[in-house]
Amino acid sequence: MSILPIVMWPDPRLKRVCDEVGVIDGAVAQLVSDMFETMYAAPGRGLAAPQVGVMQRLFVMDATWKEGVKSPLVCINPEIKRLGDELSTNEEACLSIEGVAADVTRPNQVELTYTDLNGARAAMLLQGFEAICAQHEVDHLSGRVIFDHLDDTARAVLEIEYKAAVV
Ligand code: NI
């Protein structure tokens, strides 16, 4: 296992659409294991492959470990099947945009299909914080980050804050 370097905004890799994962082999399993180690060390609750420079549709998350309960989840080739009608606004942070947080409004329920590490297609329904976290990670696979959910003014303010924080 190894901790991978995290790609930081505004690296162009964070703005690109990722490719589908093909065969789930030992290299994918190793990547997943390294991504978990990187995420827990950061410390974060979610990490998408482009954040470690791998332009493939895959993310790991664990929305509850900081509260003492581990719930690791690997989603390969995830697809959002349905979004709930109810919206909620939460402060979201991102390991690739350190030092700032944005108020992002999203549906607080999501139904996802994905492939697991055994190559089996699975489905799940996530609620609340887990649903928010999963949508944030799926966004990364489409080249979207928290800034892309803001209006022009809020985005400009946050980008200035971020530039000041990283200097
Ligand atoms: Ni992120």
XYZ file of N, CA, C and O and ligand atoms in Angstrom:
669
model
N 0.844 -1.193 0.000
C 0.000 0.000 0.000
C 0.881 1.245 0.000
O 1.944 1.260 0.572
N 0.384 2.265 -0.651
C 1.131 3.522 -0.584
C 0.192 4.716 -0.695
O -0.888 4.620 -1.264
N 0.653 5.804 -0.090
C -0.109 7.049 -0.158
C 0.256 7.750 -1.463
O 1.436 7.946 -1.764
N -0.763 8.084 -2.245
C -0.541 8.696 -3.554
C -0.621 10.216 -3.434
O -1.365 10.742 -2.607
N 0.144 10.930 -4.294
C 0.013 12.392 -4.285
C -1.362 12.810 -4.817
O -1.867 12.214 -5.774
N -1.967 13.804 -4.172
C -3.298 14.282 -4.573
C -3.150 15.446 -5.553
O -2.378 16.380 -5.314
N -3.865 15.338 -6.665
C -3.882 16.382 -7.700
C -4.652 17.584 -7.158
O -5.761 17.430 -6.640
N -4.059 18.770 -7.243
C -4.685 19.962 -6.678
C -5.254 20.877 -7.760
O -4.685 21.026 -8.837
N -6.414 21.475 -7.439
C -7.028 22.486 -8.273
C -6.047 23.639 -8.484
O -5.367 23.991 -7.541
N -5.955 24.264 -9.688
C -6.761 24.045 -10.898
C -6.115 23.101 -11.925
O -6.196 23.351 -13.128
N -5.531 22.016 -11.495
C -4.953 21.046 -12.430
C -6.021 20.630 -13.458
O -7.154 20.303 -13.078
N -5.679 20.666 -14.761
C -6.685 20.357 -15.797
C -7.271 18.948 -15.694
O -8.378 18.704 -16.190
N -6.580 18.032 -15.033
C -7.126 16.671 -14.885
C -8.410 16.659 -14.055
O -9.212 15.737 -14.158
N -8.589 17.713 -13.228
C -9.811 17.785 -12.413
C -10.998 18.306 -13.210
O -12.109 18.395 -12.694
N -10.751 18.687 -14.481
C -11.828 19.249 -15.317
C -12.178 18.319 -16.473
O -12.959 18.675 -17.345
N -11.572 17.124 -16.487
C -11.796 16.206 -17.607
C -12.773 15.088 -17.260
O -12.857 14.657 -16.113
N -13.458 14.616 -18.287
C -14.369 13.482 -18.114
C -13.536 12.199 -18.133
O -12.669 12.033 -18.996
N -13.773 11.313 -17.183
C -12.980 10.081 -17.069
C -13.531 8.969 -17.970
O -14.691 8.982 -18.347
N -12.667 8.016 -18.242
C -13.029 6.857 -19.064
C -13.590 5.736 -18.183
O -13.215 5.619 -17.016
N -14.409 4.891 -18.766
C -14.916 3.708 -18.069
C -13.742 2.812 -17.675
O -12.759 2.702 -18.423
N -13.850 2.146 -16.538
C -12.871 1.141 -16.148
C -13.184 -0.119 -16.960
O -14.352 -0.495 -17.091
N -12.139 -0.762 -17.522
C -12.341 -1.992 -18.290
C -12.336 -3.196 -17.366
O -13.155 -3.313 -16.462
N -11.362 -4.067 -17.563
C -11.257 -5.281 -16.748
C -10.843 -4.909 -15.321
O -9.973 -4.074 -15.117
N -11.507 -5.528 -14.344
C -11.147 -5.280 -12.950
C -10.109 -6.312 -12.540
O -10.423 -7.462 -12.231
N -8.863 -5.885 -12.601
C -7.741 -6.802 -12.355
C -6.976 -6.378 -11.105
O -7.420 -5.515 -10.341
N -5.811 -6.979 -10.914
C -4.985 -6.687 -9.750
C -4.561 -5.231 -9.684
O -4.421 -4.661 -8.594
N -4.371 -4.609 -10.846
C -3.949 -3.200 -10.865
C -5.061 -2.303 -10.322
O -4.790 -1.340 -9.587
N -6.313 -2.634 -10.654
C -7.453 -1.855 -10.135
C -7.560 -2.070 -8.621
O -7.753 -1.115 -7.858
N -7.398 -3.320 -8.176
C -7.469 -3.624 -6.739
C -6.381 -2.873 -5.975
O -6.625 -2.333 -4.886
N -5.183 -2.811 -6.561
C -4.072 -2.083 -5.929
C -4.384 -0.590 -5.857
O -4.149 0.061 -4.834
N -4.923 -0.052 -6.949
C -5.288 1.368 -6.980
C -6.310 1.678 -5.890
O -6.175 2.668 -5.156
N -7.334 0.816 -5.757
C -8.378 1.023 -4.745
C -7.757 1.017 -3.347
O -8.051 1.881 -2.515
N -6.873 0.052 -3.110
C -6.229 -0.045 -1.808
C -5.386 1.211 -1.511
O -5.444 1.775 -0.408
N -4.665 1.681 -2.507
C -3.856 2.902 -2.338
C -4.745 4.137 -2.166
O -4.410 5.047 -1.393
N -5.877 4.157 -2.873
C -6.781 5.308 -2.740
C -7.399 5.366 -1.343
O -7.548 6.442 -0.774
N -7.752 4.198 -0.774
C -8.258 4.199 0.608
C -7.188 4.722 1.564
O -7.461 5.552 2.429
N -5.965 4.232 1.396
C -4.904 4.669 2.302
C -4.702 6.185 2.184
O -4.538 6.876 3.185
N -4.725 6.680 0.947
C -4.543 8.114 0.696
C -5.687 8.920 1.309
O -5.461 9.951 1.948
N -6.924 8.414 1.143
C -8.106 9.121 1.661
C -8.086 9.193 3.190
O -8.295 10.257 3.773
N -7.807 8.041 3.834
C -7.796 8.027 5.305
C -6.664 8.902 5.852
O -6.809 9.537 6.886
N -5.536 8.932 5.146
C -4.385 9.709 5.626
C -4.600 11.201 5.453
O -4.045 12.013 6.199
N -5.410 11.587 4.473
C -5.509 13.002 4.071
C -5.875 13.992 5.191
O -5.213 15.030 5.302
N -6.854 13.812 6.075
C -7.871 12.784 6.091
C -9.145 13.261 5.389
O -9.532 14.397 5.527
N -9.776 12.335 4.620
C -10.999 12.705 3.917
C -12.021 11.595 3.973
O -11.765 10.517 4.509
N -13.199 11.889 3.414
C -14.302 10.921 3.425
C -14.577 10.349 2.040
O -15.403 9.441 1.904
N -13.905 10.915 1.025
C -14.123 10.411 -0.321
C -12.956 10.797 -1.199
O -12.295 11.821 -0.953
N -12.666 9.967 -2.196
C -11.566 10.264 -3.120
C -11.888 9.611 -4.467
O -12.221 8.425 -4.525
N -11.792 10.418 -5.520
C -12.072 9.911 -6.863
C -10.752 9.724 -7.607
O -9.778 10.448 -7.356
N -10.725 8.754 -8.535
C -9.478 8.398 -9.220
C -8.767 9.605 -9.877
O -7.542 9.712 -9.772
N -9.489 10.535 -10.531
C -8.765 11.663 -11.129
C -8.021 12.515 -10.096
O -7.057 13.206 -10.434
N -8.430 12.438 -8.837
C -7.732 13.185 -7.783
C -6.355 12.606 -7.474
O -5.563 13.234 -6.771
N -6.108 11.382 -7.962
C -4.753 10.831 -7.862
C -4.176 10.636 -9.269
O -3.253 9.846 -9.479
N -4.754 11.361 -10.235
C -4.195 11.386 -11.584
C -4.563 10.209 -12.466
O -3.995 10.041 -13.540
N -5.518 9.384 -12.017
C -5.955 8.231 -12.820
C -7.308 8.606 -13.432
O -8.296 8.785 -12.719
N -7.340 8.720 -14.767
C -8.528 9.271 -15.418
C -9.539 8.178 -15.731
O -9.887 7.916 -16.887
N -10.003 7.504 -14.674
C -10.960 6.409 -14.818
C -12.121 6.588 -13.857
O -11.974 7.168 -12.779
N -13.266 6.012 -14.252
C -14.498 6.194 -13.470
C -14.516 5.259 -12.257
O -15.049 4.150 -12.326
N -13.964 5.755 -11.187
C -13.867 4.954 -9.966
C -13.679 5.891 -8.776
O -12.958 6.883 -8.878
N -14.385 5.606 -7.679
C -14.127 6.368 -6.455
C -14.227 5.476 -5.231
O -14.815 4.388 -5.280
N -13.624 5.929 -4.149
C -13.772 5.267 -2.855
C -14.375 6.293 -1.895
O -14.173 7.493 -2.066
N -15.128 5.811 -0.934
C -15.612 6.725 0.099
C -15.872 5.992 1.399
O -16.001 4.762 1.427
N -15.865 6.749 2.464
C -16.237 6.253 3.777
C -16.771 7.469 4.516
O -16.001 8.276 5.040
N -18.098 7.577 4.526
C -18.732 8.793 5.038
C -18.753 8.841 6.560
O -19.039 9.880 7.141
N -18.486 7.711 7.218
C -18.723 7.637 8.674
C -17.479 7.378 9.522
O -17.563 7.395 10.746
N -16.315 7.139 8.893
C -15.157 6.695 9.689
C -14.711 7.739 10.707
O -14.208 7.395 11.779
N -14.937 9.035 10.374
C -14.494 10.077 11.321
C -15.323 10.059 12.603
O -14.912 10.612 13.614
N -16.504 9.431 12.534
C -17.348 9.282 13.723
C -17.080 7.936 14.404
O -17.808 7.538 15.315
N -16.075 7.201 13.937
C -15.683 5.960 14.606
C -16.252 4.684 14.010
O -15.998 3.598 14.525
N -17.038 4.787 12.934
C -17.606 3.599 12.300
C -17.131 3.539 10.856
O -17.465 4.411 10.057
N -16.342 2.512 10.532
C -15.848 2.419 9.159
C -16.925 1.843 8.233
O -17.583 0.862 8.572
N -17.104 2.484 7.085
C -18.058 1.983 6.081
C -17.468 2.188 4.681
O -17.982 2.955 3.879
N -16.326 1.512 4.407
C -15.654 1.719 3.120
C -16.495 1.231 1.948
O -17.123 0.169 2.033
N -16.509 2.031 0.895
C -17.306 1.709 -0.280
C -16.469 1.983 -1.522
O -15.823 3.029 -1.613
N -16.450 1.027 -2.445
C -15.738 1.178 -3.715
C -16.781 1.211 -4.816
O -17.591 0.284 -4.924
N -16.780 2.245 -5.646
C -17.738 2.331 -6.755
C -16.975 2.447 -8.063
O -16.291 3.449 -8.303
N -17.089 1.417 -8.896
C -16.454 1.405 -10.210
C -17.542 1.621 -11.254
O -18.622 1.010 -11.152
N -17.268 2.476 -12.223
C -18.247 2.818 -13.272
C -19.622 3.148 -12.681
O -20.633 2.569 -13.091
N -19.689 4.066 -11.721
C -20.980 4.390 -11.110
C -21.898 5.136 -12.073
O -21.426 5.873 -12.941
N -23.173 4.892 -11.901
C -24.186 5.604 -12.689
C -25.284 6.052 -11.745
O -25.779 5.238 -10.950
N -25.654 7.298 -11.820
C -26.774 7.785 -11.006
C -28.071 7.409 -11.712
O -28.313 7.817 -12.839
N -28.876 6.592 -11.042
C -30.127 6.115 -11.635
C -31.285 7.034 -11.293
O -32.222 7.182 -12.072
N -31.255 7.579 -10.092
C -32.360 8.412 -9.652
C -31.888 9.344 -8.545
O -31.083 8.947 -7.703
N -32.383 10.582 -8.581
C -32.088 11.535 -7.521
C -33.383 11.848 -6.791
O -34.445 11.946 -7.426
N -33.312 11.989 -5.467
C -34.512 12.326 -4.695
C -34.980 13.745 -4.992
O -34.228 14.561 -5.534
N -36.239 14.041 -4.629
C -36.803 15.370 -4.888
C -36.368 16.393 -3.851
O -36.338 17.594 -4.120
N -36.048 15.908 -2.655
C -35.722 16.830 -1.573
C -34.266 17.285 -1.685
O -33.357 16.463 -1.866
N -34.067 18.601 -1.577
C -32.713 19.142 -1.683
C -32.197 19.495 -0.294
O -32.969 19.808 0.603
N -30.872 19.453 -0.128
C -30.309 20.005 1.100
C -29.006 20.716 0.770
O -28.320 20.382 -0.195
N -28.713 21.723 1.550
C -27.495 22.513 1.346
C -26.515 22.180 2.459
O -26.867 22.240 3.634
N -25.328 21.777 2.060
C -24.295 21.394 3.031
C -22.977 22.044 2.663
O -22.699 22.281 1.489
N -22.175 22.272 3.684
C -20.832 22.783 3.437
C -19.971 21.612 2.967
O -19.843 20.615 3.673
N -19.440 21.715 1.747
C -18.615 20.643 1.204
C -17.172 21.096 1.056
O -16.903 22.208 0.605
N -16.267 20.209 1.421
C -14.844 20.445 1.222
C -14.342 19.408 0.224
O -15.058 18.461 -0.100
N -13.135 19.603 -0.273
C -12.582 18.686 -1.267
C -11.078 18.583 -1.041
O -10.417 19.602 -0.845
N -10.556 17.358 -1.078
C -9.115 17.175 -0.831
C -8.261 17.848 -1.906
O -7.084 18.114 -1.675
N -8.853 18.131 -3.083
C -8.113 18.789 -4.163
C -8.240 20.308 -4.112
O -7.644 21.007 -4.935
N -9.070 20.804 -3.195
C -9.275 22.256 -3.077
C -9.149 22.606 -1.597
O -10.100 23.053 -0.953
N -7.968 22.376 -1.062
C -7.765 22.525 0.375
C -7.985 23.945 0.853
O -7.666 24.904 0.158
N -8.518 24.053 2.057
C -8.569 25.362 2.707
C -9.840 26.148 2.496
O -10.021 27.191 3.120
N -10.733 25.665 1.608
C -12.007 26.367 1.439
C -13.156 25.354 1.514
O -12.962 24.162 1.314
N -14.337 25.861 1.813
C -15.533 25.021 1.809
C -16.633 25.813 1.130
O -16.686 27.035 1.242
N -17.497 25.107 0.405
C -18.566 25.778 -0.335
C -19.912 25.218 0.085
O -20.037 24.021 0.349
N -20.922 26.089 0.159
C -22.291 25.634 0.398
C -22.854 25.120 -0.913
O -23.044 25.888 -1.851
N -23.079 23.819 -0.973
C -23.556 23.196 -2.208
C -24.936 22.591 -1.949
O -25.149 21.923 -0.936
N -25.865 22.855 -2.881
C -27.227 22.318 -2.773
C -27.372 21.123 -3.710
O -27.044 21.223 -4.900
N -27.816 19.997 -3.141
C -27.996 18.771 -3.930
C -29.193 17.986 -3.381
O -29.571 18.165 -2.232
N -29.697 17.039 -4.198
C -30.696 16.108 -3.672
C -30.083 15.302 -2.515
O -28.903 14.942 -2.584
N -30.873 15.031 -1.474
C -30.273 14.288 -0.358
C -30.583 12.793 -0.399
O -30.453 12.086 0.590
N -30.992 12.329 -1.593
C -31.143 10.886 -1.794
C -30.682 10.561 -3.218
O -30.975 11.317 -4.149
N -29.935 9.475 -3.345
C -29.460 9.072 -4.678
C -29.463 7.555 -4.806
O -29.126 6.837 -3.848
N -29.900 7.094 -5.964
C -29.819 5.665 -6.258
C -28.710 5.495 -7.294
O -28.727 6.131 -8.345
N -27.755 4.632 -6.952
C -26.569 4.423 -7.790
C -26.477 2.975 -8.231
O -26.795 2.071 -7.453
N -26.009 2.745 -9.442
C -25.542 1.409 -9.783
C -24.038 1.528 -9.999
O -23.532 2.602 -10.351
N -23.338 0.458 -9.754
C -21.877 0.479 -9.855
C -21.366 -0.949 -9.940
O -22.112 -1.898 -9.678
N -20.097 -1.085 -10.274
C -19.461 -2.394 -10.288
C -18.570 -2.479 -9.049
O -17.888 -1.502 -8.710
N -18.619 -3.628 -8.363
C -17.755 -3.785 -7.186
C -16.434 -4.440 -7.582
O -16.201 -4.750 -8.756
N -15.571 -4.645 -6.604
C -14.220 -5.155 -6.895
C -14.229 -6.580 -7.442
O -13.254 -7.036 -8.038
N -15.348 -7.311 -7.231
C -15.456 -8.661 -7.790
C -15.990 -8.647 -9.209
O -16.169 -9.702 -9.822
N -16.277 -7.442 -9.706
C -16.772 -7.331 -11.070
C -18.287 -7.459 -11.166
O -18.841 -7.498 -12.264
N -18.957 -7.534 -10.012
C -20.421 -7.685 -10.018
C -21.082 -6.312 -10.047
O -20.615 -5.376 -9.391
N -22.151 -6.199 -10.811
C -22.911 -4.963 -10.859
C -23.839 -4.933 -9.645
O -24.479 -5.949 -9.328
N -23.892 -3.812 -8.965
C -24.701 -3.706 -7.753
C -25.458 -2.386 -7.773
O -25.147 -1.495 -8.570
N -26.457 -2.272 -6.905
C -27.232 -1.040 -6.789
C -27.345 -0.672 -5.328
O -27.316 -1.551 -4.454
N -27.427 0.613 -5.040
C -27.680 1.020 -3.658
C -28.391 2.352 -3.615
O -28.310 3.159 -4.542
N -29.096 2.533 -2.501
C -29.814 3.775 -2.256
C -29.121 4.465 -1.086
O -29.004 3.871 -0.009
N -28.643 5.663 -1.310
C -27.953 6.398 -0.245
C -28.788 7.603 0.165
O -29.462 8.225 -0.662
N -28.699 7.931 1.456
C -29.464 9.054 2.012
C -28.524 10.006 2.723
O -27.491 9.593 3.224
N -28.966 11.251 2.833
C -28.288 12.224 3.673
C -26.836 12.421 3.287
O -26.490 12.523 2.108
N -25.978 12.445 4.307
C -24.583 12.779 4.066
C -23.911 11.816 3.078
O -23.099 12.233 2.239
N -24.246 10.522 3.152
C -23.657 9.556 2.214
C -24.063 9.864 0.770
O -23.265 9.699 -0.149
N -25.316 10.297 0.589
C -25.807 10.644 -0.747
C -25.079 11.877 -1.288
O -24.723 11.944 -2.471
N -24.827 12.830 -0.406
C -24.124 14.064 -0.784
C -22.692 13.722 -1.209
O -22.182 14.161 -2.238
N -22.054 12.911 -0.371
C -20.665 12.518 -0.591
C -20.524 11.767 -1.927
O -19.628 12.054 -2.726
N -21.421 10.825 -2.187
C -21.346 10.040 -3.424
C -21.530 10.941 -4.648
O -20.821 10.792 -5.651
N -22.449 11.901 -4.567
C -22.655 12.810 -5.713
C -21.423 13.679 -5.942
O -21.058 13.964 -7.086
N -20.778 14.102 -4.853
C -19.541 14.887 -4.968
C -18.475 14.075 -5.716
O -17.784 14.601 -6.595
N -18.371 12.789 -5.387
C -17.355 11.944 -6.031
C -17.711 11.652 -7.485
O -16.831 11.666 -8.358
N -18.987 11.392 -7.771
C -19.406 11.157 -9.158
C -19.120 12.412 -9.993
O -18.688 12.321 -11.146
N -19.325 13.587 -9.407
C -18.999 14.844 -10.087
C -17.550 14.842 -10.580
O -17.266 15.255 -11.707
N -16.632 14.400 -9.726
C -15.208 14.385 -10.099
C -14.981 13.573 -11.386
O -14.122 13.907 -12.188
N -15.763 12.504 -11.558
C -15.579 11.630 -12.720
C -16.069 12.289 -14.001
O -15.747 11.855 -15.103
N -16.857 13.363 -13.838
C -17.340 14.131 -14.987
C -16.619 15.468 -15.104
O -17.074 16.363 -15.825
N -15.528 15.628 -14.371
C -14.768 16.868 -14.446
C -15.421 18.038 -13.734
O -15.158 19.193 -14.061
N -16.281 17.735 -12.746
C -16.941 18.811 -11.989
C -16.446 18.829 -10.551
O -16.211 17.779 -9.949
N -16.304 20.044 -10.021
C -15.911 20.202 -8.617
C -16.927 21.119 -7.929
O -17.851 21.626 -8.577
N -16.722 21.349 -6.632
C -17.689 22.160 -5.862
C -17.872 23.553 -6.465
O -18.969 24.086 -6.430
N -16.826 24.133 -7.039
C -16.945 25.477 -7.646
C -18.045 25.496 -8.717
O -18.704 26.518 -8.907
N -18.203 24.390 -9.417
C -19.154 24.345 -10.538
C -20.611 24.364 -10.086
O -21.507 24.451 -10.916
N -20.846 24.258 -8.775
C -22.219 24.324 -8.257
C -22.592 25.723 -7.791
O -23.705 25.939 -7.326
N -21.666 26.669 -7.880
C -21.899 28.008 -7.323
C -22.285 28.994 -8.417
O -21.956 28.793 -9.590
N -22.957 30.070 -8.021
C -23.194 31.133 -9.001
C -21.879 31.895 -9.199
O -20.911 31.698 -8.455
N -21.843 32.752 -10.223
C -20.583 33.402 -10.615
C -19.938 34.174 -9.468
O -18.715 34.122 -9.289
N -20.759 34.883 -8.688
C -20.218 35.701 -7.603
C -19.617 34.825 -6.508
O -18.470 35.032 -6.096
N -20.389 33.828 -6.071
C -19.908 32.947 -5.005
C -18.645 32.206 -5.460
O -17.699 32.021 -4.694
N -18.626 31.820 -6.731
C -17.470 31.114 -7.257
C -16.225 32.000 -7.257
O -15.142 31.580 -6.849
N -16.400 33.251 -7.712
C -15.271 34.179 -7.772
C -14.689 34.419 -6.379
O -13.471 34.393 -6.183
N -15.587 34.610 -5.406
C -15.145 34.851 -4.027
C -14.343 33.654 -3.517
O -13.256 33.792 -2.946
N -14.866 32.456 -3.750
C -14.220 31.250 -3.244
C -12.895 30.971 -3.958
O -11.934 30.508 -3.346
N -12.839 31.262 -5.251
C -11.588 31.030 -5.988
C -10.486 31.966 -5.485
O -9.323 31.566 -5.388
N -10.879 33.194 -5.140
C -9.900 34.145 -4.592
C -9.425 33.652 -3.221
O -8.232 33.651 -2.922
N -10.395 33.169 -2.414
C -10.064 32.633 -1.087
C -9.100 31.459 -1.206
O -8.150 31.314 -0.462
N -9.365 30.582 -2.198
C -8.526 29.404 -2.397
C -7.117 29.798 -2.814
O -6.137 29.305 -2.269
N -7.020 30.746 -3.775
C -5.696 31.189 -4.230
C -4.906 31.771 -3.058
O -3.712 31.543 -2.934
N -5.599 32.520 -2.204
C -4.931 33.107 -1.038
C -4.488 32.017 -0.070
O -3.418 32.101 0.542
N -5.303 30.955 0.053
C -4.990 29.878 1.001
C -3.818 29.027 0.541
O -3.062 28.512 1.351
N -3.635 28.863 -0.774
C -2.574 27.967 -1.246
C -1.228 28.653 -1.401
O -0.212 27.988 -1.546
N -1.218 29.969 -1.378
C 0.055 30.696 -1.541
C 0.920 30.485 -0.304
O 0.400 30.478 0.812
Ni -13.627 16.391 -4.015
